[in-house]
Coordinates of C-alpha atoms in Angstrom, one line a residue:
M1 CA -46.4 17.4 -58.7
R2 CA -47.7 15.0 -56.1
L3 CA -47.0 11.2 -56.5
G4 CA -50.2 10.2 -54.6
V5 CA -48.4 7.8 -52.3
G6 CA -49.3 6.9 -48.7
A7 CA -45.8 6.8 -47.4
A8 CA -42.1 7.0 -48.4
L9 CA -39.1 5.0 -47.3
V10 CA -36.6 7.5 -45.9
A11 CA -33.4 6.5 -44.2
G12 CA -34.8 3.1 -43.5
A13 CA -38.0 4.3 -41.9
L14 CA -41.5 4.9 -43.2
V15 CA -42.5 8.5 -43.4
Q16 CA -46.3 8.6 -43.6
G17 CA -47.8 11.0 -46.2
D18 CA -47.4 12.0 -49.8
M19 CA -44.3 13.0 -51.7
A20 CA -43.9 16.0 -54.0
V21 CA -41.5 16.2 -57.0
E22 CA -40.7 19.3 -59.1
D23 CA -38.2 19.2 -62.0
G24 CA -36.9 15.9 -61.1
R25 CA -36.2 16.8 -57.5
I26 CA -38.0 15.8 -54.3
T27 CA -39.5 19.0 -52.8
G28 CA -41.6 17.5 -50.0
L29 CA -42.2 14.4 -47.9
G30 CA -44.9 13.5 -45.3
L31 CA -47.4 15.7 -47.0
G32 CA -51.2 15.5 -46.6
P33 CA -53.5 14.2 -47.7
A34 CA -51.9 10.9 -48.2
G35 CA -52.7 8.6 -51.1
A36 CA -51.9 4.9 -51.5
G37 CA -48.8 2.9 -52.2
L38 CA -45.2 3.3 -51.1
A39 CA -42.4 5.5 -52.6
V40 CA -38.9 3.9 -52.3
P41 CA -35.5 4.9 -53.6
G42 CA -34.6 3.8 -57.1
F43 CA -33.0 0.4 -57.4
V44 CA -29.3 0.1 -58.2
D45 CA -28.1 -3.0 -60.2
L46 CA -24.4 -3.8 -60.1
Q47 CA -24.5 -6.7 -62.5
V48 CA -26.6 -6.6 -65.6
N49 CA -25.2 -7.9 -68.9
G50 CA -28.1 -6.8 -71.0
F51 CA -31.8 -6.1 -71.0
A52 CA -34.8 -6.0 -73.3
G53 CA -33.0 -7.3 -76.4
V54 CA -29.8 -5.4 -75.8
D55 CA -26.5 -7.0 -75.0
F56 CA -24.3 -4.3 -73.4
L57 CA -21.0 -5.6 -74.7
A58 CA -22.2 -5.0 -78.3
A59 CA -24.6 -2.1 -77.7
D60 CA -24.4 1.3 -79.3
G61 CA -25.9 4.5 -77.9
A62 CA -29.4 3.7 -79.3
G63 CA -29.2 0.2 -77.7
Y64 CA -28.4 1.7 -74.3
A65 CA -31.2 4.2 -74.6
H66 CA -33.7 1.4 -75.3
A67 CA -32.4 -0.7 -72.4
R68 CA -32.4 2.3 -70.0
E69 CA -36.1 2.9 -70.7
A70 CA -36.9 -0.8 -70.1
L71 CA -34.9 -0.9 -66.9
A72 CA -36.7 2.2 -65.6
A73 CA -40.0 0.3 -65.9
T74 CA -38.6 -2.2 -63.3
G75 CA -37.6 0.5 -60.8
V76 CA -33.9 0.7 -61.7
T77 CA -32.6 4.3 -61.6
A78 CA -28.8 3.4 -61.8
F79 CA -26.9 0.4 -63.1
V80 CA -23.5 -0.9 -64.0
P81 CA -23.4 -2.7 -67.3
T82 CA -21.4 -5.9 -67.0
F83 CA -18.9 -7.3 -69.6
V84 CA -18.0 -11.0 -69.3
S85 CA -14.6 -12.3 -70.3
S86 CA -14.2 -11.6 -73.9
P87 CA -11.5 -11.1 -76.6
L88 CA -9.3 -8.2 -75.6
D89 CA -9.9 -6.4 -78.9
V90 CA -13.7 -6.2 -78.0
Y91 CA -13.3 -4.2 -74.8
P92 CA -12.1 -0.8 -76.1
D93 CA -15.1 0.1 -78.2
A94 CA -17.5 -1.3 -75.6
L95 CA -15.9 0.7 -72.9
A96 CA -15.6 3.9 -75.0
T97 CA -19.4 3.6 -75.8
V98 CA -20.2 3.7 -72.1
G99 CA -17.9 6.6 -71.6
S100 CA -19.7 8.6 -74.3
L101 CA -23.2 8.0 -73.1
P102 CA -25.3 11.1 -72.2
D103 CA -26.5 11.6 -68.7
G104 CA -30.1 10.9 -69.5
P105 CA -32.9 10.2 -70.0
G106 CA -33.4 7.1 -68.0
P107 CA -31.4 5.3 -65.3
R108 CA -27.8 6.5 -64.7
V109 CA -25.0 4.4 -66.1
L110 CA -22.5 4.3 -63.3
G111 CA -19.6 2.8 -65.2
V112 CA -18.7 -0.7 -66.2
H113 CA -18.4 -4.0 -64.3
L114 CA -15.7 -6.1 -65.7
E115 CA -16.5 -9.7 -64.7
G116 CA -13.3 -11.2 -65.8
P117 CA -11.1 -11.9 -67.6
F118 CA -8.8 -12.5 -64.6
I119 CA -10.8 -15.4 -63.2
S120 CA -10.0 -19.0 -62.2
P121 CA -9.8 -21.6 -65.0
R122 CA -11.4 -24.0 -62.5
W123 CA -14.5 -21.8 -62.0
T124 CA -15.2 -20.2 -65.4
G125 CA -19.0 -20.8 -65.1
A126 CA -20.5 -19.5 -68.2
H127 CA -17.4 -17.6 -69.3
D128 CA -15.6 -19.0 -72.3
P129 CA -12.2 -20.4 -71.1
A130 CA -10.6 -19.2 -74.2
F131 CA -10.9 -15.6 -73.0
V132 CA -9.8 -16.1 -69.4
L133 CA -6.4 -14.6 -68.6
A134 CA -3.9 -14.8 -65.8
P135 CA -3.6 -11.5 -63.8
D136 CA -1.7 -9.0 -65.9
A137 CA -1.2 -5.5 -64.7
A138 CA -0.5 -4.1 -68.2
V139 CA -3.7 -5.6 -69.6
L140 CA -5.7 -4.3 -66.6
D141 CA -4.3 -0.8 -67.1
R142 CA -5.3 -0.8 -70.8
L143 CA -8.8 -1.9 -69.9
C144 CA -9.2 0.7 -67.2
D145 CA -7.8 3.4 -69.4
A146 CA -10.2 2.6 -72.2
G147 CA -13.4 3.6 -70.3
P148 CA -15.2 4.1 -67.0
V149 CA -14.5 0.9 -65.2
R150 CA -16.3 1.0 -61.8
L151 CA -16.2 -2.6 -60.5
V152 CA -14.1 -5.6 -61.3
T153 CA -14.7 -9.3 -60.5
L154 CA -11.5 -11.3 -60.3
A155 CA -10.1 -14.4 -58.6
P156 CA -7.8 -13.0 -55.9
E157 CA -5.9 -16.3 -55.2
L158 CA -4.3 -16.4 -58.7
P159 CA -0.6 -15.5 -58.8
G160 CA -0.6 -11.7 -59.1
G161 CA -4.2 -11.4 -58.1
L162 CA -3.7 -9.4 -54.9
A163 CA -1.4 -7.0 -56.9
L164 CA -4.3 -6.3 -59.2
V165 CA -6.5 -5.7 -56.2
E166 CA -4.1 -3.0 -54.9
R167 CA -3.8 -1.5 -58.4
L168 CA -7.6 -1.2 -58.7
A169 CA -8.0 0.2 -55.2
A170 CA -5.5 2.9 -56.1
R171 CA -7.7 3.9 -59.0
G172 CA -10.8 4.0 -56.8
I173 CA -12.3 0.9 -58.5
A174 CA -14.3 -1.5 -56.3
V175 CA -13.2 -5.2 -56.4
S176 CA -15.3 -8.2 -56.0
A177 CA -14.1 -11.8 -55.6
G178 CA -15.8 -14.3 -57.9
H179 CA -15.2 -17.2 -60.3
S180 CA -12.6 -18.1 -57.8
D181 CA -11.0 -21.2 -56.2
A182 CA -9.9 -19.2 -53.1
D183 CA -9.9 -21.3 -49.9
A184 CA -10.7 -19.6 -46.6
D185 CA -7.1 -18.4 -46.0
A186 CA -6.9 -16.9 -49.5
A187 CA -10.3 -15.3 -49.0
R188 CA -9.3 -13.7 -45.7
A189 CA -6.1 -12.4 -47.4
A190 CA -8.2 -10.9 -50.3
F191 CA -10.6 -9.1 -48.0
E192 CA -7.8 -7.7 -46.0
A193 CA -6.1 -6.5 -49.2
G194 CA -9.1 -4.6 -50.3
V195 CA -11.6 -6.9 -52.0
R196 CA -15.0 -5.5 -50.9
A197 CA -17.5 -8.0 -52.2
I198 CA -18.3 -11.5 -53.4
T199 CA -19.9 -12.0 -56.8
H200 CA -23.1 -14.0 -57.1
V201 CA -22.6 -15.9 -53.8
Y202 CA -22.7 -19.7 -54.1
N203 CA -22.3 -19.6 -57.8
A204 CA -19.1 -20.2 -59.7
H205 CA -16.6 -20.4 -56.9
R206 CA -15.1 -23.0 -54.5
R207 CA -17.7 -24.9 -52.6
W208 CA -18.3 -24.5 -48.9
A209 CA -16.9 -27.3 -46.6
P210 CA -17.0 -27.6 -42.8
R211 CA -13.3 -27.1 -42.4
D212 CA -12.8 -24.9 -45.4
P213 CA -15.8 -22.6 -45.9
G214 CA -14.0 -21.0 -48.8
L215 CA -14.9 -17.6 -50.3
A216 CA -18.6 -17.7 -49.4
G217 CA -18.1 -18.8 -45.9
V218 CA -15.6 -16.0 -45.1
A219 CA -17.6 -13.3 -47.1
L220 CA -20.8 -14.1 -45.2
V221 CA -19.3 -13.3 -41.8
H222 CA -16.8 -10.6 -42.7
P223 CA -18.2 -7.3 -41.5
A224 CA -16.8 -5.3 -44.4
V225 CA -17.8 -7.5 -47.3
T226 CA -20.9 -7.0 -49.5
V227 CA -22.6 -10.2 -50.4
Q228 CA -24.0 -9.9 -54.0
T229 CA -26.8 -12.4 -54.6
I230 CA -29.1 -13.5 -57.4
V231 CA -32.5 -14.2 -55.9
D232 CA -34.4 -15.6 -58.8
G233 CA -35.3 -19.0 -57.6
V234 CA -32.9 -20.6 -60.1
H235 CA -29.4 -19.7 -58.9
L236 CA -30.1 -20.5 -55.3
A237 CA -32.7 -22.6 -53.4
A238 CA -35.0 -20.4 -51.4
E239 CA -33.5 -21.6 -48.1
V240 CA -30.0 -20.8 -49.3
A241 CA -31.0 -17.3 -50.3
A242 CA -32.8 -16.8 -47.0
A243 CA -29.8 -18.1 -45.0
A244 CA -27.4 -15.8 -46.8
F245 CA -29.7 -12.8 -46.2
R246 CA -30.1 -13.6 -42.5
T247 CA -26.3 -14.0 -42.1
A248 CA -25.2 -10.9 -44.1
G249 CA -27.9 -8.6 -43.0
A250 CA -27.3 -5.0 -44.2
R251 CA -24.4 -6.3 -46.4
F252 CA -26.7 -8.4 -48.5
C253 CA -27.0 -6.9 -52.0
L254 CA -29.4 -7.9 -54.7
V255 CA -28.1 -8.2 -58.3
T256 CA -29.9 -9.5 -61.3
D257 CA -27.1 -10.8 -63.6
A258 CA -29.7 -10.2 -66.3
V259 CA -28.9 -10.9 -70.0
E260 CA -30.5 -9.4 -73.1
A261 CA -33.4 -11.8 -72.8
A262 CA -34.7 -10.1 -69.6
G263 CA -38.1 -8.7 -70.3
L264 CA -38.6 -10.9 -73.3
G265 CA -39.6 -14.5 -73.9
P266 CA -37.9 -17.8 -74.5
G267 CA -35.4 -18.1 -77.4
T268 CA -31.8 -17.8 -78.3
Y269 CA -29.9 -14.7 -77.2
R270 CA -26.4 -13.3 -76.7
L271 CA -24.2 -13.0 -73.6
G272 CA -21.1 -11.2 -74.7
P273 CA -19.3 -13.5 -77.1
M274 CA -21.5 -16.5 -76.3
T275 CA -24.9 -17.8 -77.4
V276 CA -27.4 -18.7 -74.7
A277 CA -30.8 -20.4 -74.7
V278 CA -33.7 -19.2 -72.5
A279 CA -36.5 -21.5 -71.5
N280 CA -38.6 -22.0 -68.3
G281 CA -37.0 -19.0 -66.6
R282 CA -33.4 -20.4 -67.1
V283 CA -30.6 -19.0 -69.1
E284 CA -28.1 -21.7 -70.2
L285 CA -25.2 -22.5 -72.5
A286 CA -25.6 -25.5 -74.8
D287 CA -24.1 -27.8 -72.1
G288 CA -26.7 -26.7 -69.5
T289 CA -24.4 -24.3 -67.6
L290 CA -26.3 -21.4 -66.0
A291 CA -25.4 -18.2 -67.9
G292 CA -27.0 -15.2 -66.3
S293 CA -30.7 -14.7 -65.6
V294 CA -33.9 -13.1 -66.8
L295 CA -34.5 -11.6 -63.4
T296 CA -35.6 -8.0 -63.0
M297 CA -34.8 -6.0 -59.9
D298 CA -38.4 -5.4 -58.8
A299 CA -39.0 -9.2 -58.9
A300 CA -35.8 -9.7 -56.9
V301 CA -37.1 -7.4 -54.2
R302 CA -40.4 -9.3 -54.1
N303 CA -38.5 -12.6 -54.0
L304 CA -36.5 -11.5 -51.0
V305 CA -39.6 -10.4 -49.1
T306 CA -41.0 -13.9 -49.8
A307 CA -37.8 -15.3 -48.4
G308 CA -38.4 -13.5 -45.1
A309 CA -37.1 -10.0 -45.4
S310 CA -39.2 -7.0 -44.6
V311 CA -40.0 -4.6 -47.4
T312 CA -37.5 -2.1 -45.8
Q313 CA -34.7 -4.7 -45.7
A314 CA -35.4 -5.9 -49.3
V315 CA -35.4 -2.3 -50.6
H316 CA -32.1 -1.7 -48.7
A317 CA -30.6 -4.7 -50.5
A318 CA -31.5 -3.1 -53.9
T319 CA -30.5 0.4 -53.0
R320 CA -28.2 1.3 -50.2
A321 CA -26.2 -1.9 -50.2
P322 CA -25.1 -1.6 -53.8
A323 CA -24.6 2.2 -53.4
A324 CA -22.3 1.5 -50.4
L325 CA -20.2 -0.9 -52.4
L326 CA -19.6 1.7 -55.1
G327 CA -18.9 4.4 -52.5
A328 CA -21.8 6.5 -53.7
P329 CA -23.7 8.0 -50.7
G330 CA -26.1 9.9 -52.9
L331 CA -27.5 6.8 -54.5
G332 CA -30.4 4.7 -53.1
V333 CA -31.9 7.4 -50.9
L334 CA -34.9 9.6 -50.8
R335 CA -34.5 13.1 -49.4
V336 CA -35.7 16.6 -50.1

C-alpha cells in the first residue's frame, strides 16, 4: 500500500518520494511518483495521565483500548501512562492492568510513569500532599514489582532520594527529577547519580535564581539530561518554551501531561485521586493550581514549530528524544 506522501522524515533528513507499507511494515521509501504531505515517525508521549474520557489510574482494558484509539488519531504510536501520587493500595491493580494489556491494536503501551509519590512536600503542584511519601526502598520495590514501571519522577534531594535513583537504575528504570526543591548542587549530584531527565521544566520545582539556577538551570545545560516540556501555551510563556528549546537542542522532549479531558470539552474530570476542572484550555484544581493539560502531541509539535523550531526539530522532540530517554532505539524512527 502506498501512503501517497511527498516525502518522509528519515534519520533527521527528508527523503523525497512516497512510502510503501505492507502488513504494518515499511517496505519502501523515496518511491515515485510522489504525492503530497510528509510522513514522520509516530509520536512518543512519556507523560499522559489520561485521554478521551479515560483516566489511566482507574482504567480497565476497555478504557485503555478506547484511549489508544483516540491517541492514535493525534499521531501517538507509543506512550507511557502516568500515575500521580495516590494511596498505596491503588497502585497494584492499576499497575497489573497495564501489565496485562495486549500488544494492540493502537499505540504501544511502554510501561508506567510513576510521577511520585517520592516528591518534595514543598513542590507538590497538583499532587495531593496526603499521598506524598519520603523515599522508602521497600515501598519502591513493591511498586516496581507490581507492574511494568518504566519511568519514575522523584525529588532526588530528599533524604534517601539518591539511593532510590541507584535502585531504579539497577532495575533499568529511567529516573526524572521533578516536584523537587533541589538547588544547583543537589541537581548536579542527582544527574551524576543517574537521573536522566527533568519533569515538566519550570513547573513544580525550585525557581531559577542568578546564583542558584536550581534543577532547571542545571538540567538545561547538562549534556546528558532530557528536558521534558509541556508546550501548550499555558504551562510556559512562548518565550520560555522557545528559550528552553534553543538551550537544550536535541535533548528537548515534548510531553503532553494530558488528563482524561484531552480531546473533550470543558467540564469536571478526574486526575488520579483528584477532581479537576477544565475551562478555557486550562486544567485546574479548585484552588487554581494547574493540574495537567488538554494538550495533544500533534498540537505540541505545531506549537514548537510556532516557537521557532523546524519541523524536523519538532518531530525529533516528539519521537527520538523521548525514545532516547527510555533507551528504546527502535522507537521514533522510520526505516524499511
